[in-house]
């Protein structure tokens, strides 16, 4: 070997000195690529967390609405049992309006089975409202058969809202 011949280390240092700008650009580009990758990943995670939070809030709100409807249904059952037809008519009107509101507001969120159940409750409430309207207009007392039908209808309505509330709470617990 000759003494004047450059060593590997000196050649590497000469290369770095001569190409410093290009090497810094390549290094900077690589760091920028990594930063963009991690920023996109973080953005995706934030978006996912935001959607999960929104779903949780909506589910809680739906469960709360169904819970309020369930309490109204329980009140309707109690009014039917004590024979307060005027109060029964007013509260069944309130529950009918709440049910219609839930069907309209939560149309895209409700499962097909929940929609079917709420439509069934609405039909039962329509029937109950017709009967209580007639009873309020009539001066006579309802027959035993009418009272039994009213109480049965009220119990069916209550069962629907109990089932829907349980399903809404289950969706919240499971995170569906």
PDB file of C-alpha atoms in Angstrom, residues 59-173:
ATOM      1  CA  UNK A  59     -76.900   6.069  22.321  1.00  0.00           C
ATOM      2  CA  UNK A  60     -77.161   7.603  25.781  1.00  0.00           C
ATOM      3  CA  UNK A  61     -79.601  10.192  24.501  1.00  0.00           C
ATOM      4  CA  UNK A  62     -81.752   7.540  22.804  1.00  0.00           C
ATOM      5  CA  UNK A  63     -81.691   5.393  25.943  1.00  0.00           C
ATOM      6  CA  UNK A  64     -82.780   8.413  27.995  1.00  0.00           C
ATOM      7  CA  UNK A  65     -85.685   9.132  25.631  1.00  0.00           C
ATOM      8  CA  UNK A  66     -86.804   5.511  25.789  1.00  0.00           C
ATOM      9  CA  UNK A  67     -86.470   5.602  29.580  1.00  0.00           C
ATOM     10  CA  UNK A  68     -88.789   8.625  29.762  1.00  0.00           C
ATOM     11  CA  UNK A  69     -91.266   6.846  27.481  1.00  0.00           C
ATOM     12  CA  UNK A  70     -91.051   3.773  29.706  1.00  0.00           C
ATOM     13  CA  UNK A  71     -91.986   5.904  32.740  1.00  0.00           C
ATOM     14  CA  UNK A  72     -94.959   7.330  30.844  1.00  0.00           C
ATOM     15  CA  UNK A  73     -96.020   3.792  29.913  1.00  0.00           C
ATOM     16  CA  UNK A  74     -95.853   2.776  33.591  1.00  0.00           C
ATOM     17  CA  UNK A  75     -97.980   5.780  34.501  1.00  0.00           C
ATOM     18  CA  UNK A  76    -100.520   4.783  31.840  1.00  0.00           C
ATOM     19  CA  UNK A  77    -100.749   1.285  33.329  1.00  0.00           C
ATOM     20  CA  UNK A  78    -101.370   2.769  36.785  1.00  0.00           C
ATOM     21  CA  UNK A  79    -104.036   5.160  35.442  1.00  0.00           C
ATOM     22  CA  UNK A  80    -105.778   2.266  33.681  1.00  0.00           C
ATOM     23  CA  UNK A  81    -105.752   0.187  36.856  1.00  0.00           C
ATOM     24  CA  UNK A  82    -107.363   2.925  38.941  1.00  0.00           C
ATOM     25  CA  UNK A  83    -109.860   3.763  36.178  1.00  0.00           C
ATOM     26  CA  UNK A  84    -108.745   7.365  35.582  1.00  0.00           C
ATOM     27  CA  UNK A  85    -109.750   7.507  31.922  1.00  0.00           C
ATOM     28  CA  UNK A  86    -109.271  11.248  31.530  1.00  0.00           C
ATOM     29  CA  UNK A  87    -105.702  11.061  32.857  1.00  0.00           C
ATOM     30  CA  UNK A  88    -105.138   7.929  30.788  1.00  0.00           C
ATOM     31  CA  UNK A  89    -106.204   9.794  27.662  1.00  0.00           C
ATOM     32  CA  UNK A  90    -103.864  12.717  28.335  1.00  0.00           C
ATOM     33  CA  UNK A  91    -100.865  10.539  29.185  1.00  0.00           C
ATOM     34  CA  UNK A  92    -101.455   8.232  26.216  1.00  0.00           C
ATOM     35  CA  UNK A  93    -101.462  11.354  24.000  1.00  0.00           C
ATOM     36  CA  UNK A  94     -98.135  12.382  25.574  1.00  0.00           C
ATOM     37  CA  UNK A  95     -96.628   8.936  25.035  1.00  0.00           C
ATOM     38  CA  UNK A  96     -97.943   8.818  21.466  1.00  0.00           C
ATOM     39  CA  UNK A  97     -96.227  12.144  20.706  1.00  0.00           C
ATOM     40  CA  UNK A  98     -92.977  10.952  22.329  1.00  0.00           C
ATOM     41  CA  UNK A  99     -93.092   7.687  20.362  1.00  0.00           C
ATOM     42  CA  UNK A 100     -93.682   9.510  17.092  1.00  0.00           C
ATOM     43  CA  UNK A 101     -90.800  11.862  17.929  1.00  0.00           C
ATOM     44  CA  UNK A 102     -88.458   8.960  18.634  1.00  0.00           C
ATOM     45  CA  UNK A 103     -89.389   7.271  15.369  1.00  0.00           C
ATOM     46  CA  UNK A 104     -88.685  10.446  13.408  1.00  0.00           C
ATOM     47  CA  UNK A 105     -85.558  11.570  15.265  1.00  0.00           C
ATOM     48  CA  UNK A 106     -83.847   8.198  15.574  1.00  0.00           C
ATOM     49  CA  UNK A 107     -85.005   6.645  12.289  1.00  0.00           C
ATOM     50  CA  UNK A 108     -81.464   5.962  11.059  1.00  0.00           C
ATOM     51  CA  UNK A 109     -80.189   4.799  14.473  1.00  0.00           C
ATOM     52  CA  UNK A 110     -82.964   2.373  15.440  1.00  0.00           C
ATOM     53  CA  UNK A 111     -82.600  -1.279  14.543  1.00  0.00           C
ATOM     54  CA  UNK A 112     -85.342  -2.771  12.347  1.00  0.00           C
ATOM     55  CA  UNK A 113     -86.697  -4.648  15.382  1.00  0.00           C
ATOM     56  CA  UNK A 114     -86.811  -1.459  17.474  1.00  0.00           C
ATOM     57  CA  UNK A 115     -88.641   0.368  14.685  1.00  0.00           C
ATOM     58  CA  UNK A 116     -91.125  -2.497  14.492  1.00  0.00           C
ATOM     59  CA  UNK A 117     -91.628  -2.415  18.278  1.00  0.00           C
ATOM     60  CA  UNK A 118     -92.120   1.357  18.366  1.00  0.00           C
ATOM     61  CA  UNK A 119     -94.562   1.215  15.444  1.00  0.00           C
ATOM     62  CA  UNK A 120     -96.444  -1.501  17.328  1.00  0.00           C
ATOM     63  CA  UNK A 121     -96.530   0.714  20.433  1.00  0.00           C
ATOM     64  CA  UNK A 122     -97.769   3.597  18.309  1.00  0.00           C
ATOM     65  CA  UNK A 123    -100.584   1.442  16.893  1.00  0.00           C
ATOM     66  CA  UNK A 124    -101.514   0.283  20.409  1.00  0.00           C
ATOM     67  CA  UNK A 125    -101.503   3.908  21.563  1.00  0.00           C
ATOM     68  CA  UNK A 126    -103.745   4.929  18.640  1.00  0.00           C
ATOM     69  CA  UNK A 127    -106.220   2.264  19.678  1.00  0.00           C
ATOM     70  CA  UNK A 128    -105.999   3.274  23.345  1.00  0.00           C
ATOM     71  CA  UNK A 129    -106.512   6.941  22.489  1.00  0.00           C
ATOM     72  CA  UNK A 130    -109.651   6.099  20.472  1.00  0.00           C
ATOM     73  CA  UNK A 131    -111.107   4.047  23.323  1.00  0.00           C
ATOM     74  CA  UNK A 132    -110.347   6.659  25.988  1.00  0.00           C
ATOM     75  CA  UNK A 133    -111.766   9.425  23.779  1.00  0.00           C
ATOM     76  CA  UNK A 134    -115.024   7.475  23.467  1.00  0.00           C
ATOM     77  CA  UNK A 135    -115.085   6.746  27.193  1.00  0.00           C
ATOM     78  CA  UNK A 136    -114.559  10.413  28.030  1.00  0.00           C
ATOM     79  CA  UNK A 137    -117.462  11.375  25.774  1.00  0.00           C
ATOM     80  CA  UNK A 138    -119.832   8.669  27.059  1.00  0.00           C
ATOM     81  CA  UNK A 139    -121.734   9.268  30.299  1.00  0.00           C
ATOM     82  CA  UNK A 140    -121.762   5.528  31.152  1.00  0.00           C
ATOM     83  CA  UNK A 141    -119.119   3.463  32.871  1.00  0.00           C
ATOM     84  CA  UNK A 142    -117.003   1.128  30.721  1.00  0.00           C
ATOM     85  CA  UNK A 143    -117.822  -2.551  30.699  1.00  0.00           C
ATOM     86  CA  UNK A 144    -115.588  -5.119  32.338  1.00  0.00           C
ATOM     87  CA  UNK A 145    -114.488  -6.286  28.899  1.00  0.00           C
ATOM     88  CA  UNK A 146    -113.527  -2.712  27.887  1.00  0.00           C
ATOM     89  CA  UNK A 147    -111.564  -2.252  31.103  1.00  0.00           C
ATOM     90  CA  UNK A 148    -109.769  -5.555  30.551  1.00  0.00           C
ATOM     91  CA  UNK A 149    -108.860  -4.573  26.979  1.00  0.00           C
ATOM     92  CA  UNK A 150    -107.594  -1.171  28.155  1.00  0.00           C
ATOM     93  CA  UNK A 151    -105.439  -2.750  30.856  1.00  0.00           C
ATOM     94  CA  UNK A 152    -104.107  -5.397  28.445  1.00  0.00           C
ATOM     95  CA  UNK A 153    -103.252  -2.743  25.845  1.00  0.00           C
ATOM     96  CA  UNK A 154    -101.507  -0.606  28.470  1.00  0.00           C
ATOM     97  CA  UNK A 155     -99.497  -3.611  29.677  1.00  0.00           C
ATOM     98  CA  UNK A 156     -98.418  -4.411  26.087  1.00  0.00           C
ATOM     99  CA  UNK A 157     -97.294  -0.816  25.576  1.00  0.00           C
ATOM    100  CA  UNK A 158     -95.344  -0.897  28.827  1.00  0.00           C
ATOM    101  CA  UNK A 159     -93.688  -4.195  27.858  1.00  0.00           C
ATOM    102  CA  UNK A 160     -92.557  -2.711  24.541  1.00  0.00           C
ATOM    103  CA  UNK A 161     -90.885   0.243  26.231  1.00  0.00           C
ATOM    104  CA  UNK A 162     -89.295  -1.938  28.925  1.00  0.00           C
ATOM    105  CA  UNK A 163     -87.822  -4.151  26.190  1.00  0.00           C
ATOM    106  CA  UNK A 164     -86.624  -1.161  24.140  1.00  0.00           C
ATOM    107  CA  UNK A 165     -85.032   0.479  27.162  1.00  0.00           C
ATOM    108  CA  UNK A 166     -83.190  -2.744  28.008  1.00  0.00           C
ATOM    109  CA  UNK A 167     -81.955  -3.011  24.403  1.00  0.00           C
ATOM    110  CA  UNK A 168     -80.801   0.627  24.397  1.00  0.00           C
ATOM    111  CA  UNK A 169     -78.920   0.118  27.659  1.00  0.00           C
ATOM    112  CA  UNK A 170     -77.354  -3.074  26.289  1.00  0.00           C
ATOM    113  CA  UNK A 171     -76.159  -1.148  23.210  1.00  0.00           C
ATOM    114  CA  UNK A 172     -74.545   1.395  25.555  1.00  0.00           C
ATOM    115  CA  UNK A 173     -72.878  -1.304  27.656  1.00  0.00           C
TER     116      UNK A 173
END
